[in-house]
Amino acid sequence: MKRTVIIMVVLSLAAAGLIFAADKSKMDLKAGDTVYACNCGEKCACKTMSRTETNCTCGNKMVKATVVKVEGDTAMLKAEGWDKERAFPTKGKYACACSGDCNCGTISQNPGKCACGNEMKKVL
């Protein structure tokens, strides 16, 4: 009986952990945060963002950007060399698939590699 109760508690805690685990497909951003973003321009569809310096899924070097404001699922970013703010979705169609201790936070609208060099997973 005692063993059954312990097993049930452990399973309940594991399930709760999965339910409340951080959603890697969404970047929680606020004004003033710094991220790395695709530097290809407004017409680029990848809209890759990461917390770590890397290349975007297009293969180009990302630029260090500052979050100006966040409205819903869109962050307005500003970076050196940009003449105006650019809109980036805070929820990716693809996200870093690394283990829980990874903090690159890479998300993209296109498939490709995250900042860790691993293939990102498609978000359901």
Short mmCIF file of N, CA and C in Angstrom, two decimals:
data_model
loop_
_atom_site.label_atom_id
_atom_site.label_comp_id
_atom_site.label_asym_id
_atom_site.label_seq_id
_atom_site.Cartn_x
_atom_site.Cartn_y
_atom_site.Cartn_z
N MET A 1 0.82 -1.20 0.00
CA MET A 1 0.00 0.00 0.00
C MET A 1 0.87 1.27 0.00
N LYS A 2 1.87 1.27 0.91
CA LYS A 2 2.77 2.43 1.00
C LYS A 2 3.52 2.63 -0.32
N ARG A 3 3.92 1.53 -0.92
CA ARG A 3 4.65 1.60 -2.19
C ARG A 3 3.76 2.18 -3.28
N THR A 4 2.51 1.79 -3.32
CA THR A 4 1.56 2.29 -4.31
C THR A 4 1.37 3.80 -4.16
N VAL A 5 1.26 4.27 -2.93
CA VAL A 5 1.09 5.70 -2.68
C VAL A 5 2.32 6.46 -3.15
N ILE A 6 3.50 5.95 -2.86
CA ILE A 6 4.74 6.61 -3.28
C ILE A 6 4.82 6.67 -4.81
N ILE A 7 4.48 5.57 -5.46
CA ILE A 7 4.50 5.54 -6.93
C ILE A 7 3.51 6.56 -7.50
N MET A 8 2.33 6.65 -6.91
CA MET A 8 1.32 7.60 -7.40
C MET A 8 1.80 9.05 -7.22
N VAL A 9 2.45 9.34 -6.09
CA VAL A 9 2.96 10.69 -5.85
C VAL A 9 4.05 11.03 -6.86
N VAL A 10 4.96 10.11 -7.10
CA VAL A 10 6.04 10.34 -8.05
C VAL A 10 5.48 10.56 -9.46
N LEU A 11 4.53 9.74 -9.87
CA LEU A 11 3.93 9.91 -11.19
C LEU A 11 3.18 11.23 -11.30
N SER A 12 2.49 11.63 -10.25
CA SER A 12 1.77 12.90 -10.26
C SER A 12 2.72 14.08 -10.39
N LEU A 13 3.83 14.03 -9.65
CA LEU A 13 4.82 15.10 -9.75
C LEU A 13 5.46 15.15 -11.13
N ALA A 14 5.73 14.00 -11.71
CA ALA A 14 6.31 13.95 -13.06
C ALA A 14 5.34 14.54 -14.07
N ALA A 15 4.07 14.19 -13.96
CA ALA A 15 3.06 14.73 -14.88
C ALA A 15 2.94 16.24 -14.72
N ALA A 16 2.94 16.72 -13.48
CA ALA A 16 2.86 18.16 -13.24
C ALA A 16 4.07 18.87 -13.83
N GLY A 17 5.23 18.27 -13.72
CA GLY A 17 6.44 18.86 -14.29
C GLY A 17 6.34 19.00 -15.79
N LEU A 18 5.78 18.00 -16.45
CA LEU A 18 5.62 18.07 -17.90
C LEU A 18 4.61 19.13 -18.29
N ILE A 19 3.55 19.25 -17.52
CA ILE A 19 2.51 20.22 -17.83
C ILE A 19 3.03 21.65 -17.69
N PHE A 20 3.82 21.88 -16.64
CA PHE A 20 4.29 23.23 -16.36
C PHE A 20 5.69 23.52 -16.90
N ALA A 21 6.24 22.59 -17.66
CA ALA A 21 7.57 22.81 -18.22
C ALA A 21 7.54 24.00 -19.16
N ALA A 22 8.65 24.69 -19.26
CA ALA A 22 8.74 25.87 -20.12
C ALA A 22 8.48 25.48 -21.57
N ASP A 23 7.70 26.30 -22.24
CA ASP A 23 7.40 26.09 -23.65
C ASP A 23 8.55 26.67 -24.46
N LYS A 24 9.39 25.80 -25.01
CA LYS A 24 10.58 26.26 -25.75
C LYS A 24 10.22 26.93 -27.07
N SER A 25 8.98 26.78 -27.52
CA SER A 25 8.60 27.38 -28.80
C SER A 25 8.22 28.85 -28.64
N LYS A 26 8.15 29.34 -27.42
CA LYS A 26 7.77 30.74 -27.18
C LYS A 26 8.86 31.44 -26.39
N MET A 27 9.25 32.62 -26.86
CA MET A 27 10.21 33.44 -26.13
C MET A 27 9.44 34.44 -25.29
N ASP A 28 9.64 34.39 -23.99
CA ASP A 28 9.02 35.37 -23.10
C ASP A 28 9.93 36.59 -23.06
N LEU A 29 9.50 37.64 -23.71
CA LEU A 29 10.31 38.85 -23.84
C LEU A 29 9.60 40.05 -23.25
N LYS A 30 10.38 41.03 -22.84
CA LYS A 30 9.84 42.30 -22.38
C LYS A 30 10.74 43.42 -22.93
N ALA A 31 10.21 44.61 -22.95
CA ALA A 31 10.98 45.76 -23.45
C ALA A 31 12.30 45.86 -22.71
N GLY A 32 13.37 46.07 -23.47
CA GLY A 32 14.70 46.19 -22.90
C GLY A 32 15.53 44.91 -22.97
N ASP A 33 14.88 43.77 -23.21
CA ASP A 33 15.61 42.51 -23.34
C ASP A 33 16.49 42.54 -24.58
N THR A 34 17.58 41.78 -24.54
CA THR A 34 18.48 41.65 -25.68
C THR A 34 18.37 40.25 -26.24
N VAL A 35 18.22 40.14 -27.55
CA VAL A 35 18.17 38.86 -28.25
C VAL A 35 19.00 38.98 -29.52
N TYR A 36 19.24 37.86 -30.15
CA TYR A 36 19.87 37.85 -31.47
C TYR A 36 18.76 37.54 -32.47
N ALA A 37 18.75 38.27 -33.58
CA ALA A 37 17.66 38.15 -34.55
C ALA A 37 18.20 38.07 -35.97
N CYS A 38 17.40 37.46 -36.84
CA CYS A 38 17.73 37.39 -38.26
C CYS A 38 17.95 38.81 -38.77
N ASN A 39 19.01 38.99 -39.53
CA ASN A 39 19.38 40.31 -40.04
C ASN A 39 19.12 40.43 -41.54
N CYS A 40 18.36 39.49 -42.10
CA CYS A 40 18.16 39.46 -43.56
C CYS A 40 17.20 40.54 -44.05
N GLY A 41 16.31 41.02 -43.21
CA GLY A 41 15.37 42.05 -43.62
C GLY A 41 13.93 41.61 -43.47
N GLU A 42 13.05 42.57 -43.68
CA GLU A 42 11.61 42.35 -43.49
C GLU A 42 11.04 41.24 -44.37
N LYS A 43 11.59 41.07 -45.57
CA LYS A 43 11.03 40.09 -46.51
C LYS A 43 11.44 38.66 -46.19
N CYS A 44 12.40 38.47 -45.29
CA CYS A 44 12.85 37.13 -44.92
C CYS A 44 11.79 36.47 -44.05
N ALA A 45 11.43 35.25 -44.38
CA ALA A 45 10.36 34.55 -43.67
C ALA A 45 10.83 33.78 -42.44
N CYS A 46 12.13 33.63 -42.24
CA CYS A 46 12.59 32.77 -41.13
C CYS A 46 12.31 33.38 -39.77
N LYS A 47 12.49 34.68 -39.62
CA LYS A 47 12.23 35.39 -38.36
C LYS A 47 12.87 34.68 -37.16
N THR A 48 14.08 34.18 -37.35
CA THR A 48 14.78 33.44 -36.30
C THR A 48 15.23 34.39 -35.19
N MET A 49 15.02 33.96 -33.93
CA MET A 49 15.52 34.68 -32.76
C MET A 49 16.19 33.68 -31.83
N SER A 50 17.18 34.15 -31.10
CA SER A 50 17.91 33.30 -30.16
C SER A 50 18.44 34.14 -29.01
N ARG A 51 18.68 33.51 -27.89
CA ARG A 51 19.32 34.19 -26.76
C ARG A 51 20.84 34.10 -26.86
N THR A 52 21.32 33.33 -27.84
CA THR A 52 22.75 33.10 -28.03
C THR A 52 23.14 33.53 -29.44
N GLU A 53 24.30 34.13 -29.58
CA GLU A 53 24.78 34.55 -30.89
C GLU A 53 24.99 33.34 -31.79
N THR A 54 24.44 33.40 -32.98
CA THR A 54 24.50 32.28 -33.92
C THR A 54 24.15 32.76 -35.31
N ASN A 55 23.98 31.83 -36.24
CA ASN A 55 23.47 32.13 -37.58
C ASN A 55 21.98 31.81 -37.60
N CYS A 56 21.23 32.53 -38.43
CA CYS A 56 19.81 32.23 -38.55
C CYS A 56 19.64 31.00 -39.46
N THR A 57 18.43 30.54 -39.60
CA THR A 57 18.19 29.35 -40.43
C THR A 57 18.47 29.63 -41.90
N CYS A 58 18.60 30.90 -42.27
CA CYS A 58 18.98 31.27 -43.64
C CYS A 58 20.47 31.06 -43.87
N GLY A 59 21.22 30.92 -42.76
CA GLY A 59 22.66 30.75 -42.85
C GLY A 59 23.44 32.04 -42.63
N ASN A 60 22.75 33.15 -42.46
CA ASN A 60 23.42 34.44 -42.25
C ASN A 60 23.63 34.72 -40.77
N LYS A 61 24.60 35.55 -40.47
CA LYS A 61 24.90 35.93 -39.09
C LYS A 61 23.75 36.75 -38.52
N MET A 62 23.33 36.39 -37.30
CA MET A 62 22.27 37.15 -36.65
C MET A 62 22.86 38.40 -36.00
N VAL A 63 22.00 39.37 -35.73
CA VAL A 63 22.41 40.64 -35.16
C VAL A 63 21.86 40.76 -33.74
N LYS A 64 22.63 41.42 -32.88
CA LYS A 64 22.18 41.68 -31.52
C LYS A 64 21.11 42.78 -31.58
N ALA A 65 19.94 42.50 -31.01
CA ALA A 65 18.82 43.44 -31.09
C ALA A 65 18.22 43.66 -29.71
N THR A 66 17.55 44.78 -29.57
CA THR A 66 16.87 45.12 -28.32
C THR A 66 15.37 45.09 -28.54
N VAL A 67 14.65 44.51 -27.59
CA VAL A 67 13.19 44.49 -27.65
C VAL A 67 12.69 45.88 -27.28
N VAL A 68 11.94 46.50 -28.20
CA VAL A 68 11.37 47.82 -27.97
C VAL A 68 10.03 47.69 -27.26
N LYS A 69 9.20 46.75 -27.76
CA LYS A 69 7.91 46.50 -27.13
C LYS A 69 7.42 45.12 -27.56
N VAL A 70 6.49 44.59 -26.79
CA VAL A 70 5.87 43.30 -27.10
C VAL A 70 4.36 43.50 -27.08
N GLU A 71 3.71 43.09 -28.15
CA GLU A 71 2.25 43.16 -28.25
C GLU A 71 1.74 41.80 -28.66
N GLY A 72 1.06 41.11 -27.75
CA GLY A 72 0.57 39.77 -28.05
C GLY A 72 1.73 38.83 -28.31
N ASP A 73 1.72 38.19 -29.47
CA ASP A 73 2.78 37.25 -29.85
C ASP A 73 3.80 37.88 -30.80
N THR A 74 3.94 39.20 -30.76
CA THR A 74 4.88 39.90 -31.64
C THR A 74 5.79 40.82 -30.83
N ALA A 75 7.08 40.70 -31.09
CA ALA A 75 8.07 41.58 -30.46
C ALA A 75 8.60 42.53 -31.51
N MET A 76 8.67 43.79 -31.17
CA MET A 76 9.27 44.78 -32.05
C MET A 76 10.72 44.94 -31.61
N LEU A 77 11.64 44.69 -32.55
CA LEU A 77 13.07 44.73 -32.26
C LEU A 77 13.74 45.87 -33.00
N LYS A 78 14.81 46.38 -32.41
CA LYS A 78 15.63 47.43 -33.03
C LYS A 78 17.08 47.02 -32.88
N ALA A 79 17.83 47.14 -33.97
CA ALA A 79 19.25 46.79 -33.95
C ALA A 79 20.06 47.86 -34.68
N GLU A 80 21.33 47.90 -34.39
CA GLU A 80 22.23 48.84 -35.06
C GLU A 80 22.21 48.54 -36.56
N GLY A 81 22.06 49.58 -37.36
CA GLY A 81 22.04 49.42 -38.80
C GLY A 81 20.63 49.29 -39.38
N TRP A 82 19.64 49.06 -38.54
CA TRP A 82 18.26 49.00 -39.01
C TRP A 82 17.69 50.42 -38.99
N ASP A 83 17.02 50.82 -40.07
CA ASP A 83 16.45 52.16 -40.10
C ASP A 83 15.14 52.25 -39.33
N LYS A 84 14.50 51.10 -39.07
CA LYS A 84 13.25 51.10 -38.28
C LYS A 84 13.13 49.78 -37.53
N GLU A 85 12.18 49.74 -36.61
CA GLU A 85 11.93 48.52 -35.84
C GLU A 85 11.41 47.42 -36.77
N ARG A 86 11.68 46.17 -36.39
CA ARG A 86 11.19 45.03 -37.16
C ARG A 86 10.37 44.12 -36.25
N ALA A 87 9.30 43.56 -36.81
CA ALA A 87 8.40 42.68 -36.06
C ALA A 87 8.87 41.23 -36.16
N PHE A 88 8.94 40.56 -35.03
CA PHE A 88 9.30 39.14 -34.96
C PHE A 88 8.27 38.41 -34.10
N PRO A 89 7.76 37.27 -34.58
CA PRO A 89 6.85 36.49 -33.75
C PRO A 89 7.60 35.90 -32.55
N THR A 90 6.96 35.92 -31.38
CA THR A 90 7.59 35.36 -30.19
C THR A 90 7.34 33.87 -30.06
N LYS A 91 6.54 33.32 -30.95
CA LYS A 91 6.27 31.88 -30.96
C LYS A 91 6.76 31.31 -32.28
N GLY A 92 7.66 30.34 -32.20
CA GLY A 92 8.23 29.76 -33.40
C GLY A 92 7.49 28.52 -33.88
N LYS A 93 7.57 28.28 -35.17
CA LYS A 93 7.06 27.02 -35.74
C LYS A 93 8.08 25.92 -35.51
N TYR A 94 9.34 26.33 -35.27
CA TYR A 94 10.43 25.40 -34.96
C TYR A 94 11.15 25.95 -33.73
N ALA A 95 11.61 25.03 -32.88
CA ALA A 95 12.27 25.44 -31.64
C ALA A 95 13.43 24.51 -31.31
N CYS A 96 14.34 25.01 -30.50
CA CYS A 96 15.47 24.22 -30.01
C CYS A 96 14.94 22.93 -29.39
N ALA A 97 15.54 21.82 -29.76
CA ALA A 97 15.11 20.51 -29.26
C ALA A 97 16.12 19.92 -28.28
N CYS A 98 17.01 20.75 -27.77
CA CYS A 98 18.05 20.28 -26.85
C CYS A 98 17.45 19.96 -25.48
N SER A 99 18.26 19.38 -24.64
CA SER A 99 17.80 18.99 -23.30
C SER A 99 17.45 20.20 -22.45
N GLY A 100 16.87 19.95 -21.30
CA GLY A 100 16.38 21.00 -20.42
C GLY A 100 17.42 21.99 -19.95
N ASP A 101 18.70 21.62 -19.93
CA ASP A 101 19.72 22.55 -19.44
C ASP A 101 20.22 23.51 -20.53
N CYS A 102 19.71 23.38 -21.74
CA CYS A 102 20.09 24.28 -22.83
C CYS A 102 19.35 25.60 -22.66
N ASN A 103 20.03 26.71 -22.86
CA ASN A 103 19.37 28.01 -22.71
C ASN A 103 19.53 28.89 -23.95
N CYS A 104 19.74 28.28 -25.12
CA CYS A 104 19.90 29.09 -26.34
C CYS A 104 18.58 29.73 -26.73
N GLY A 105 17.46 29.07 -26.46
CA GLY A 105 16.16 29.66 -26.72
C GLY A 105 15.87 29.95 -28.18
N THR A 106 16.51 29.26 -29.10
CA THR A 106 16.33 29.54 -30.52
C THR A 106 14.94 29.13 -30.99
N ILE A 107 14.26 30.06 -31.68
CA ILE A 107 12.99 29.78 -32.34
C ILE A 107 13.06 30.32 -33.76
N SER A 108 12.28 29.71 -34.66
CA SER A 108 12.27 30.15 -36.05
C SER A 108 10.95 29.78 -36.70
N GLN A 109 10.66 30.42 -37.81
CA GLN A 109 9.49 30.06 -38.60
C GLN A 109 9.87 29.05 -39.68
N ASN A 110 11.17 28.78 -39.83
CA ASN A 110 11.69 27.82 -40.81
C ASN A 110 12.51 26.75 -40.10
N PRO A 111 12.61 25.55 -40.69
CA PRO A 111 13.47 24.52 -40.09
C PRO A 111 14.93 24.90 -40.23
N GLY A 112 15.74 24.32 -39.38
CA GLY A 112 17.18 24.58 -39.43
C GLY A 112 17.81 24.20 -38.11
N LYS A 113 19.01 24.69 -37.90
CA LYS A 113 19.76 24.37 -36.68
C LYS A 113 19.62 25.49 -35.65
N CYS A 114 19.58 25.08 -34.37
CA CYS A 114 19.54 26.07 -33.30
C CYS A 114 20.97 26.54 -33.02
N ALA A 115 21.12 27.43 -32.07
CA ALA A 115 22.43 27.98 -31.73
C ALA A 115 23.39 26.90 -31.26
N CYS A 116 22.86 25.78 -30.76
CA CYS A 116 23.69 24.67 -30.26
C CYS A 116 24.22 23.81 -31.41
N GLY A 117 23.68 24.01 -32.61
CA GLY A 117 24.11 23.22 -33.76
C GLY A 117 23.24 22.01 -34.03
N ASN A 118 22.20 21.82 -33.22
CA ASN A 118 21.29 20.69 -33.42
C ASN A 118 20.08 21.12 -34.24
N GLU A 119 19.47 20.16 -34.93
CA GLU A 119 18.26 20.44 -35.69
C GLU A 119 17.13 20.84 -34.75
N MET A 120 16.40 21.90 -35.10
CA MET A 120 15.25 22.30 -34.30
C MET A 120 14.09 21.36 -34.59
N LYS A 121 13.17 21.26 -33.63
CA LYS A 121 12.00 20.39 -33.82
C LYS A 121 10.81 21.24 -34.25
N LYS A 122 9.95 20.62 -35.05
CA LYS A 122 8.71 21.28 -35.46
C LYS A 122 7.78 21.31 -34.26
N VAL A 123 7.20 22.47 -34.00
CA VAL A 123 6.28 22.63 -32.88
C VAL A 123 4.89 22.28 -33.36
N LEU A 124 4.21 21.49 -32.58
CA LEU A 124 2.86 21.07 -32.98
C LEU A 124 1.83 22.11 -32.72
#
